[in-house]
Amino acid sequence: MKGTYRRLILILIFQLHLQAALCDTEFNNVCNSAPKPQPPARQYDFIYFAQQWQLSVCNLRPCLKPARQVFSIHGLWPASYSRKTQCNCGSEFVPKKISDLVDKLNVEWPSMIHEDNTEYWKNEWESHGICSEAVLPQHAYFDAALKLKQKYNLVEILAQKDIYASGNVYSKGRITDAIKTATGHSPQIQCNLYKEIPLLTQIFLCLDYNATEIIECPPSKRCQNEELMIPYSLFNT
């Protein structure tokens, strides 16, 4: 009987040593059956940098601030090629985090239809910015938009191809080509009708995931008109 117990103990010890040896070999997945944590899925594929022509905006709806002959920032909008971008969680907007940027933001990223620019920035952050928070925290998000605005001055880019806010009509293709010449990639153009006049309202540049490089924008239907006007004044004044 003692011999039987001894043999059983020896067999048990041998099996334990064998399993330990297997764990140190190429078969170690047998010993580590728990799935490895996967990196979180990306919430977006690229980022739109949207700029709006103030005089078009204010010809289409009442504005609370004087419109100037400039493109101002509308937003940085994370987007996806094949799905709707939804971001339901993230940090709340904290105004003091961008206190050093406020003076520039008031000039380059004003709300034309609200008195309070801070509320406008809050909405942009909580609607769009939180999607890219892992790459662009709040301060970096607003700072990136300001730097992009400075780097890609659309008024100057269009002027290089003799496109001005003069009351003249320009082809959508000519506007697109002017921007592609300057940036290397096609933008998206948005237009809206004032009565029967198609106005250039927004230009979208597309950025890579990290908002560091301009990329080609996907095809869009933001403008169905081929001839556009860039207004130089309000029509009802």
Short mmCIF file of C-alpha atoms in Angstrom, two decimals:
data_model
loop_
_atom_site.label_atom_id
_atom_site.label_comp_id
_atom_site.label_asym_id
_atom_site.label_seq_id
_atom_site.Cartn_x
_atom_site.Cartn_y
_atom_site.Cartn_z
CA MET A 1 0.00 0.00 0.00
CA LYS A 2 2.81 2.41 0.88
CA GLY A 3 4.44 1.62 -2.45
CA THR A 4 1.20 2.52 -4.28
CA TYR A 5 0.95 5.92 -2.55
CA ARG A 6 4.57 6.61 -3.31
CA ARG A 7 4.06 5.87 -7.01
CA LEU A 8 1.01 8.16 -7.12
CA ILE A 9 2.94 11.00 -5.52
CA LEU A 10 5.81 10.55 -7.99
CA ILE A 11 3.36 10.60 -10.93
CA LEU A 12 1.77 13.80 -9.62
CA ILE A 13 5.16 15.49 -9.20
CA PHE A 14 6.16 14.43 -12.75
CA GLN A 15 2.94 15.94 -14.21
CA LEU A 16 3.50 19.25 -12.42
CA HIS A 17 7.04 19.47 -13.74
CA LEU A 18 5.83 18.63 -17.25
CA GLN A 19 3.21 21.40 -17.17
CA ALA A 20 5.78 23.91 -15.94
CA ALA A 21 8.10 22.91 -18.76
CA LEU A 22 5.34 23.39 -21.33
CA CYS A 23 4.71 26.87 -20.00
CA ASP A 24 8.31 27.79 -20.79
CA THR A 25 8.08 26.61 -24.40
CA GLU A 26 6.31 27.67 -27.57
CA PHE A 27 3.14 26.10 -26.16
CA ASN A 28 2.82 28.67 -23.40
CA ASN A 29 -0.50 29.79 -24.84
CA VAL A 30 -1.96 26.69 -23.20
CA CYS A 31 -1.02 28.14 -19.83
CA ASN A 32 -2.13 31.66 -20.64
CA SER A 33 -5.59 31.07 -22.03
CA ALA A 34 -6.93 34.43 -20.86
CA PRO A 35 -7.23 36.80 -23.87
CA LYS A 36 -4.74 39.63 -24.00
CA PRO A 37 -6.25 43.12 -23.65
CA GLN A 38 -6.75 44.79 -27.01
CA PRO A 39 -6.12 48.49 -27.68
CA PRO A 40 -9.33 50.53 -27.82
CA ALA A 41 -10.88 50.85 -31.27
CA ARG A 42 -10.42 54.18 -32.99
CA GLN A 43 -13.47 56.40 -32.74
CA TYR A 44 -12.70 58.21 -35.99
CA ASP A 45 -10.57 57.96 -39.13
CA PHE A 46 -9.66 61.56 -39.93
CA ILE A 47 -10.49 65.14 -38.91
CA TYR A 48 -12.30 67.91 -40.77
CA PHE A 49 -10.95 71.42 -40.32
CA ALA A 50 -13.96 73.59 -41.16
CA GLN A 51 -13.72 77.30 -41.96
CA GLN A 52 -16.72 79.48 -42.78
CA TRP A 53 -16.97 82.67 -44.82
CA GLN A 54 -18.51 85.12 -42.37
CA LEU A 55 -20.40 87.18 -44.95
CA SER A 56 -22.08 84.10 -46.38
CA VAL A 57 -23.13 82.96 -42.92
CA CYS A 58 -24.62 86.34 -42.12
CA ASN A 59 -26.40 86.65 -45.45
CA LEU A 60 -28.12 83.35 -44.76
CA ARG A 61 -29.17 84.04 -41.17
CA PRO A 62 -29.17 86.95 -38.73
CA CYS A 63 -25.84 87.52 -37.01
CA LEU A 64 -25.20 89.22 -33.69
CA LYS A 65 -21.74 90.41 -34.67
CA PRO A 66 -20.43 92.34 -37.67
CA ALA A 67 -19.37 90.03 -40.48
CA ARG A 68 -15.93 90.56 -41.99
CA GLN A 69 -14.38 89.48 -45.28
CA VAL A 70 -12.64 86.55 -43.64
CA PHE A 71 -12.85 82.82 -43.13
CA SER A 72 -13.20 82.03 -39.45
CA ILE A 73 -12.92 78.66 -37.76
CA HIS A 74 -16.06 76.61 -37.44
CA GLY A 75 -14.48 73.56 -35.89
CA LEU A 76 -12.23 70.53 -35.85
CA TRP A 77 -14.52 67.57 -36.41
CA PRO A 78 -13.34 63.97 -36.11
CA ALA A 79 -15.06 61.87 -38.78
CA SER A 80 -15.19 58.36 -40.21
CA TYR A 81 -15.25 57.09 -43.75
CA SER A 82 -17.94 54.44 -43.37
CA ARG A 83 -19.79 55.02 -40.12
CA LYS A 84 -21.29 57.79 -38.05
CA THR A 85 -18.82 59.22 -35.55
CA GLN A 86 -20.33 59.09 -32.06
CA CYS A 87 -18.53 60.18 -28.92
CA ASN A 88 -20.65 59.99 -25.83
CA CYS A 89 -18.04 60.34 -23.15
CA GLY A 90 -15.09 62.56 -22.41
CA SER A 91 -14.04 65.40 -20.21
CA GLU A 92 -16.21 68.48 -19.88
CA PHE A 93 -15.16 71.82 -21.28
CA VAL A 94 -13.05 73.77 -18.77
CA PRO A 95 -12.59 77.42 -19.86
CA LYS A 96 -9.48 78.02 -17.76
CA LYS A 97 -7.62 75.33 -19.72
CA ILE A 98 -7.59 77.64 -22.75
CA SER A 99 -7.32 80.98 -20.96
CA ASP A 100 -4.05 81.75 -22.74
CA LEU A 101 -5.75 81.28 -26.13
CA VAL A 102 -8.89 83.34 -25.57
CA ASP A 103 -7.70 86.52 -27.29
CA LYS A 104 -6.78 84.63 -30.46
CA LEU A 105 -9.91 82.49 -30.33
CA ASN A 106 -12.13 85.57 -30.10
CA VAL A 107 -10.67 86.74 -33.41
CA GLU A 108 -10.24 83.46 -35.28
CA TRP A 109 -13.05 81.32 -33.83
CA PRO A 110 -15.97 83.62 -33.00
CA SER A 111 -19.62 82.67 -32.93
CA MET A 112 -21.51 84.83 -35.40
CA ILE A 113 -24.94 83.93 -34.06
CA HIS A 114 -24.29 83.91 -30.30
CA GLU A 115 -22.99 86.66 -28.08
CA ASP A 116 -20.93 84.35 -25.89
CA ASN A 117 -17.99 82.76 -27.70
CA THR A 118 -17.22 80.57 -24.70
CA GLU A 119 -20.53 78.75 -25.06
CA TYR A 120 -19.73 78.21 -28.72
CA TRP A 121 -16.34 76.70 -27.92
CA LYS A 122 -17.92 74.55 -25.21
CA ASN A 123 -20.40 73.14 -27.71
CA GLU A 124 -17.66 72.44 -30.26
CA TRP A 125 -15.54 70.65 -27.67
CA GLU A 126 -18.34 68.57 -26.19
CA SER A 127 -19.85 67.76 -29.60
CA HIS A 128 -16.64 67.05 -31.49
CA GLY A 129 -13.43 67.63 -29.55
CA ILE A 130 -13.93 64.85 -27.02
CA CYS A 131 -13.77 62.32 -29.87
CA SER A 132 -10.10 63.15 -30.41
CA GLU A 133 -9.25 63.80 -26.76
CA ALA A 134 -6.76 60.93 -26.61
CA VAL A 135 -4.72 62.70 -29.32
CA LEU A 136 -5.75 66.31 -28.75
CA PRO A 137 -6.64 67.20 -25.15
CA GLN A 138 -8.66 70.36 -24.73
CA HIS A 139 -5.84 72.92 -24.93
CA ALA A 140 -4.12 71.07 -27.77
CA TYR A 141 -7.42 70.84 -29.67
CA PHE A 142 -8.02 74.60 -29.73
CA ASP A 143 -4.36 75.40 -30.22
CA ALA A 144 -4.18 73.04 -33.20
CA ALA A 145 -7.12 74.82 -34.85
CA LEU A 146 -5.45 78.21 -34.42
CA LYS A 147 -2.18 76.95 -35.89
CA LEU A 148 -3.97 75.38 -38.85
CA LYS A 149 -5.83 78.63 -39.48
CA GLN A 150 -2.53 80.50 -39.57
CA LYS A 151 -0.80 77.92 -41.74
CA TYR A 152 -3.60 77.58 -44.31
CA ASN A 153 -4.84 81.12 -44.90
CA LEU A 154 -7.68 80.51 -47.34
CA VAL A 155 -8.03 84.15 -48.37
CA GLU A 156 -4.38 84.21 -49.45
CA ILE A 157 -4.60 80.77 -51.05
CA LEU A 158 -7.57 81.81 -53.19
CA ALA A 159 -5.99 85.18 -54.05
CA GLN A 160 -3.01 83.35 -55.53
CA LYS A 161 -5.41 82.09 -58.21
CA ASP A 162 -7.21 85.45 -58.59
CA ILE A 163 -10.24 84.39 -56.58
CA TYR A 164 -11.61 87.21 -54.42
CA ALA A 165 -14.72 88.26 -52.53
CA SER A 166 -15.72 90.68 -55.26
CA GLY A 167 -19.24 89.74 -56.21
CA ASN A 168 -17.93 87.66 -59.10
CA VAL A 169 -18.94 84.06 -59.67
CA TYR A 170 -16.29 81.33 -59.67
CA SER A 171 -16.50 77.68 -60.58
CA LYS A 172 -16.39 75.17 -57.76
CA GLY A 173 -13.63 73.37 -59.65
CA ARG A 174 -11.48 76.49 -59.78
CA ILE A 175 -11.83 77.03 -56.04
CA THR A 176 -11.04 73.37 -55.37
CA ASP A 177 -7.97 73.46 -57.65
CA ALA A 178 -6.65 76.61 -55.96
CA ILE A 179 -6.72 74.92 -52.58
CA LYS A 180 -5.30 71.66 -53.92
CA THR A 181 -2.41 73.57 -55.47
CA ALA A 182 -1.57 75.10 -52.08
CA THR A 183 -2.14 72.08 -49.86
CA GLY A 184 -1.53 69.14 -52.17
CA HIS A 185 -4.99 67.70 -51.55
CA SER A 186 -8.60 68.36 -52.53
CA PRO A 187 -10.88 69.99 -49.95
CA GLN A 188 -14.64 69.80 -49.58
CA ILE A 189 -16.70 72.82 -50.57
CA GLN A 190 -20.03 73.74 -49.03
CA CYS A 191 -22.48 76.14 -50.62
CA ASN A 192 -25.95 77.36 -49.68
CA LEU A 193 -28.54 79.29 -51.62
CA TYR A 194 -29.40 82.88 -50.84
CA LYS A 195 -32.63 83.15 -52.82
CA GLU A 196 -31.28 81.79 -56.13
CA ILE A 197 -27.64 82.71 -55.54
CA PRO A 198 -25.28 79.87 -54.48
CA LEU A 199 -22.89 81.24 -51.86
CA LEU A 200 -19.61 79.69 -50.82
CA THR A 201 -20.23 79.11 -47.12
CA GLN A 202 -17.57 76.69 -45.87
CA ILE A 203 -14.33 75.06 -46.90
CA PHE A 204 -13.23 71.81 -45.28
CA LEU A 205 -9.63 70.66 -45.18
CA CYS A 206 -9.09 67.05 -44.16
CA LEU A 207 -6.41 66.02 -41.68
CA ASP A 208 -4.95 62.69 -40.69
CA TYR A 209 -5.83 60.94 -37.43
CA ASN A 210 -3.34 62.99 -35.43
CA ALA A 211 -4.25 66.30 -37.11
CA THR A 212 -0.67 66.74 -38.27
CA GLU A 213 -0.96 66.44 -42.07
CA ILE A 214 -3.43 67.43 -44.78
CA ILE A 215 -4.93 64.44 -46.60
CA GLU A 216 -7.36 64.00 -49.48
CA CYS A 217 -10.96 64.66 -48.50
CA PRO A 218 -13.54 62.00 -49.38
CA PRO A 219 -16.13 62.88 -52.03
CA SER A 220 -19.03 64.91 -50.69
CA LYS A 221 -22.38 66.39 -51.66
CA ARG A 222 -22.04 69.56 -49.62
CA CYS A 223 -22.43 71.68 -52.76
CA GLN A 224 -24.54 70.73 -55.77
CA ASN A 225 -23.87 73.97 -57.65
CA GLU A 226 -21.01 74.42 -60.07
CA GLU A 227 -20.83 78.23 -59.93
CA LEU A 228 -20.42 80.03 -56.59
CA MET A 229 -20.28 83.57 -55.31
CA ILE A 230 -18.10 84.78 -52.44
CA PRO A 231 -20.04 87.82 -51.15
CA TYR A 232 -18.11 90.92 -50.11
CA SER A 233 -21.00 92.55 -48.22
CA LEU A 234 -24.43 91.89 -46.79
CA PHE A 235 -27.09 91.95 -49.51
CA ASN A 236 -29.73 93.70 -47.42
CA THR A 237 -27.60 96.69 -46.45
#
